Amino acid sequence: LGASAASLRRGAASVATRVAGEGFGAISFAMHGIDWQGGYCFHKENQSPIDLPAEAAPGPGFKYKYVPGKAPLELKNEGNGLALDLAGLGFGGATYKGDWYELMSITAKSQSEHTFAGTYKTSELHMVHKHTLSGKLLIVALPLDCANPPTPPVPGAAPAPGPAPGPAPGPAPGPSP
């Protein structure tokens, strides 16, 4: 986590912040969030995922302070993204509306969860923070774009052709009998 927060902010066109309550547990996207009890998909306000303006600034009262660390970290496949567990490692956090939230994890997702002006971004970072007293979560979503994103394979399509075959192997050159 050597990147500074300033460089993270410069690389993102938009930042989404949401505060969520406790009790998320395992999350399934099978019903598109309608069945989530700890989330906000079924609420008219604080809903996630959401469509944000192309240039959404952080909400009022949002400040952050992240610090580089030297602790060894394990990158984990969470099924819906790659995650770093940073809980208790002192990487800093964010203040939102006067309350401090410690950085707990960062998850990188291929194709953004949120849309920006109706368009998905190539990927998105979720920086999950936890309030030190109440346990409420603050999730900062940073959209990431790529000039040449990889094209996922189309189910049922023929594989891309490989390199042309070379000459067939034959006997090694040598003296004739």
Tab-separated table of C-alpha atoms in Angstrom:
chain	number	residue	atom	x	y	z
A	1	LEU	CA	0.000	0.000	0.000
A	2	GLY	CA	2.688	2.434	-1.019
A	3	ALA	CA	0.397	4.716	-3.052
A	4	SER	CA	-0.578	7.910	-1.318
A	5	ALA	CA	-4.212	8.863	-0.949
A	6	ALA	CA	-3.525	11.937	-3.067
A	7	SER	CA	-2.404	9.750	-5.976
A	8	LEU	CA	-5.479	7.564	-5.512
A	9	ARG	CA	-7.656	10.650	-5.682
A	10	ARG	CA	-5.891	12.033	-8.756
A	11	GLY	CA	-6.420	8.735	-10.583
A	12	ALA	CA	-10.154	8.665	-9.982
A	13	ALA	CA	-12.735	10.794	-11.726
A	14	SER	CA	-15.312	10.218	-9.023
A	15	VAL	CA	-15.536	9.058	-5.439
A	16	ALA	CA	-18.641	7.559	-3.859
A	17	THR	CA	-19.034	7.407	-0.099
A	18	ARG	CA	-21.722	5.550	1.811
A	19	VAL	CA	-22.174	4.741	5.480
A	20	ALA	CA	-23.758	1.390	6.206
A	21	GLY	CA	-24.856	-0.326	9.421
A	22	GLU	CA	-23.420	-3.488	10.961
A	23	GLY	CA	-24.335	-7.078	10.226
A	24	PHE	CA	-23.535	-7.571	6.540
A	25	GLY	CA	-22.166	-11.126	6.768
A	26	ALA	CA	-21.916	-13.147	3.552
A	27	ILE	CA	-23.312	-11.325	0.524
A	28	SER	CA	-24.989	-12.990	-2.444
A	29	PHE	CA	-25.840	-11.089	-5.626
A	30	ALA	CA	-28.338	-13.755	-6.754
A	31	MET	CA	-31.374	-11.523	-6.066
A	32	HIS	CA	-29.591	-8.257	-6.926
A	33	GLY	CA	-29.660	-7.067	-3.311
A	34	ILE	CA	-33.409	-7.225	-2.756
A	35	ASP	CA	-32.893	-9.864	-0.049
A	36	TRP	CA	-30.072	-8.015	1.767
A	37	GLN	CA	-31.034	-7.186	5.322
A	38	GLY	CA	-27.857	-5.316	6.284
A	39	GLY	CA	-27.391	-3.504	2.982
A	40	TYR	CA	-29.151	-0.655	1.296
A	41	CYS	CA	-30.347	-1.995	-2.050
A	42	PHE	CA	-33.959	-2.011	-0.973
A	43	HIS	CA	-33.844	1.560	0.436
A	44	LYS	CA	-34.667	4.647	-1.607
A	45	GLU	CA	-31.792	6.510	0.103
A	46	ASN	CA	-28.251	5.222	0.744
A	47	GLN	CA	-28.782	2.641	-1.969
A	48	SER	CA	-25.908	0.603	-3.357
A	49	PRO	CA	-25.012	0.031	-6.125
A	50	ILE	CA	-25.948	3.464	-7.442
A	51	ASP	CA	-25.472	5.599	-10.536
A	52	LEU	CA	-23.191	8.561	-9.851
A	53	PRO	CA	-22.487	11.658	-11.910
A	54	ALA	CA	-19.327	11.434	-14.033
A	55	GLU	CA	-17.540	13.871	-11.671
A	56	ALA	CA	-18.967	13.060	-8.210
A	57	ALA	CA	-16.978	14.718	-5.430
A	58	PRO	CA	-16.822	13.218	-1.922
A	59	GLY	CA	-19.665	14.217	0.339
A	60	PRO	CA	-19.291	17.241	2.625
A	61	GLY	CA	-17.206	16.609	5.707
A	62	PHE	CA	-15.081	13.887	4.081
A	63	LYS	CA	-11.340	13.961	4.804
A	64	TYR	CA	-8.815	11.155	4.710
A	65	LYS	CA	-5.353	10.338	5.975
A	66	TYR	CA	-3.697	7.171	4.690
A	67	VAL	CA	-0.153	6.173	5.546
A	68	PRO	CA	2.206	3.778	3.765
A	69	GLY	CA	2.849	0.538	5.596
A	70	LYS	CA	5.481	-2.159	5.597
A	71	ALA	CA	3.466	-5.077	6.958
A	72	PRO	CA	3.324	-8.177	4.743
A	73	LEU	CA	-0.139	-8.471	3.204
A	74	GLU	CA	-2.022	-11.368	1.662
A	75	LEU	CA	-4.104	-10.730	-1.446
A	76	LYS	CA	-7.261	-12.862	-1.188
A	77	ASN	CA	-9.756	-13.892	-3.853
A	78	GLU	CA	-13.151	-13.030	-2.360
A	79	GLY	CA	-15.121	-14.426	-5.299
A	80	ASN	CA	-16.291	-10.990	-6.450
A	81	GLY	CA	-12.907	-9.263	-6.225
A	82	LEU	CA	-9.373	-9.325	-4.854
A	83	ALA	CA	-9.055	-8.038	-1.284
A	84	LEU	CA	-6.429	-6.890	1.183
A	85	ASP	CA	-7.316	-7.228	4.873
A	86	LEU	CA	-5.843	-4.155	6.573
A	87	ALA	CA	-7.698	-4.280	9.915
A	88	GLY	CA	-5.571	-3.139	12.817
A	89	LEU	CA	-2.465	-2.498	10.694
A	90	GLY	CA	-2.497	1.300	11.042
A	91	PHE	CA	-2.915	2.328	7.402
A	92	GLY	CA	-5.029	5.325	8.438
A	93	GLY	CA	-8.596	6.107	7.596
A	94	ALA	CA	-11.162	8.802	6.924
A	95	THR	CA	-13.238	11.342	8.783
A	96	TYR	CA	-16.819	11.690	7.606
A	97	LYS	CA	-19.149	14.270	9.173
A	98	GLY	CA	-16.816	14.535	12.177
A	99	ASP	CA	-16.528	10.788	12.882
A	100	TRP	CA	-13.326	8.747	12.408
A	101	TYR	CA	-13.436	5.516	10.372
A	102	GLU	CA	-10.393	3.216	10.299
A	103	LEU	CA	-9.383	1.624	6.984
A	104	MET	CA	-10.212	-2.092	7.253
A	105	SER	CA	-9.825	-3.457	3.732
A	106	ILE	CA	-9.427	-2.641	0.062
A	107	THR	CA	-11.171	-4.718	-2.602
A	108	ALA	CA	-10.518	-4.436	-6.338
A	109	LYS	CA	-13.447	-5.417	-8.548
A	110	SER	CA	-13.257	-6.043	-12.285
A	111	GLN	CA	-16.031	-3.975	-13.842
A	112	SER	CA	-17.294	-1.387	-11.434
A	113	GLU	CA	-20.152	-2.180	-9.102
A	114	HIS	CA	-21.506	1.361	-9.457
A	115	THR	CA	-22.202	3.179	-12.711
A	116	PHE	CA	-20.915	6.660	-13.489
A	117	ALA	CA	-23.229	8.736	-15.704
A	118	GLY	CA	-24.882	5.412	-16.629
A	119	THR	CA	-21.634	3.716	-17.643
A	120	TYR	CA	-19.690	0.981	-15.887
A	121	LYS	CA	-15.969	1.599	-15.441
A	122	THR	CA	-13.311	-1.020	-16.158
A	123	SER	CA	-12.847	-1.658	-12.438
A	124	GLU	CA	-13.459	-0.159	-9.018
A	125	LEU	CA	-11.654	-0.075	-5.674
A	126	HIS	CA	-13.725	-0.315	-2.515
A	127	MET	CA	-11.981	1.078	0.541
A	128	VAL	CA	-13.936	-0.208	3.539
A	129	HIS	CA	-13.644	1.772	6.779
A	130	LYS	CA	-15.157	1.027	10.191
A	131	HIS	CA	-16.248	3.526	12.840
A	132	THR	CA	-14.139	2.914	15.923
A	133	LEU	CA	-17.085	3.074	18.362
A	134	SER	CA	-20.368	2.316	16.571
A	135	GLY	CA	-19.095	-0.269	14.064
A	136	LYS	CA	-20.793	1.563	11.171
A	137	LEU	CA	-19.093	1.159	7.811
A	138	LEU	CA	-17.944	3.872	5.422
A	139	ILE	CA	-17.223	2.559	1.938
A	140	VAL	CA	-15.297	4.719	-0.504
A	141	ALA	CA	-15.654	3.576	-4.126
A	142	LEU	CA	-12.926	4.690	-6.535
A	143	PRO	CA	-13.633	4.033	-10.226
A	144	LEU	CA	-10.702	2.981	-12.394
A	145	ASP	CA	-10.525	3.078	-16.168
A	146	CYS	CA	-8.233	1.391	-18.648
A	147	ALA	CA	-7.515	2.576	-22.197
A	148	ASN	CA	-7.351	-1.028	-23.482
A	149	PRO	CA	-9.393	-3.271	-21.171
A	150	PRO	CA	-9.161	-7.005	-21.849
A	151	THR	CA	-12.107	-8.472	-23.705
A	152	PRO	CA	-13.680	-11.362	-21.823
A	153	PRO	CA	-14.186	-14.559	-23.849
A	154	VAL	CA	-17.646	-14.977	-25.358
A	155	PRO	CA	-19.308	-18.213	-24.141
A	156	GLY	CA	-19.545	-20.733	-26.994
A	157	ALA	CA	-17.214	-18.796	-29.311
A	158	ALA	CA	-14.352	-20.574	-31.080
A	159	PRO	CA	-10.974	-20.014	-29.435
A	160	ALA	CA	-8.724	-17.386	-30.970
A	161	PRO	CA	-6.373	-18.834	-33.568
A	162	GLY	CA	-2.872	-19.596	-32.328
A	163	PRO	CA	0.399	-19.072	-34.158
A	164	ALA	CA	0.799	-20.777	-37.535
A	165	PRO	CA	2.459	-24.181	-37.285
A	166	GLY	CA	6.129	-24.346	-38.289
A	167	PRO	CA	7.711	-26.967	-40.551
A	168	ALA	CA	7.263	-30.562	-39.471
A	169	PRO	CA	10.266	-31.993	-37.670
A	170	GLY	CA	12.336	-34.297	-39.825
A	171	PRO	CA	15.582	-36.167	-39.583
A	172	ALA	CA	18.552	-34.161	-38.476
A	173	PRO	CA	20.702	-32.961	-41.377
A	174	GLY	CA	23.847	-34.963	-41.850
A	175	PRO	CA	25.926	-36.852	-44.405
A	176	SER	CA	24.026	-38.850	-47.039
A	177	PRO	CA	24.661	-42.609	-47.273
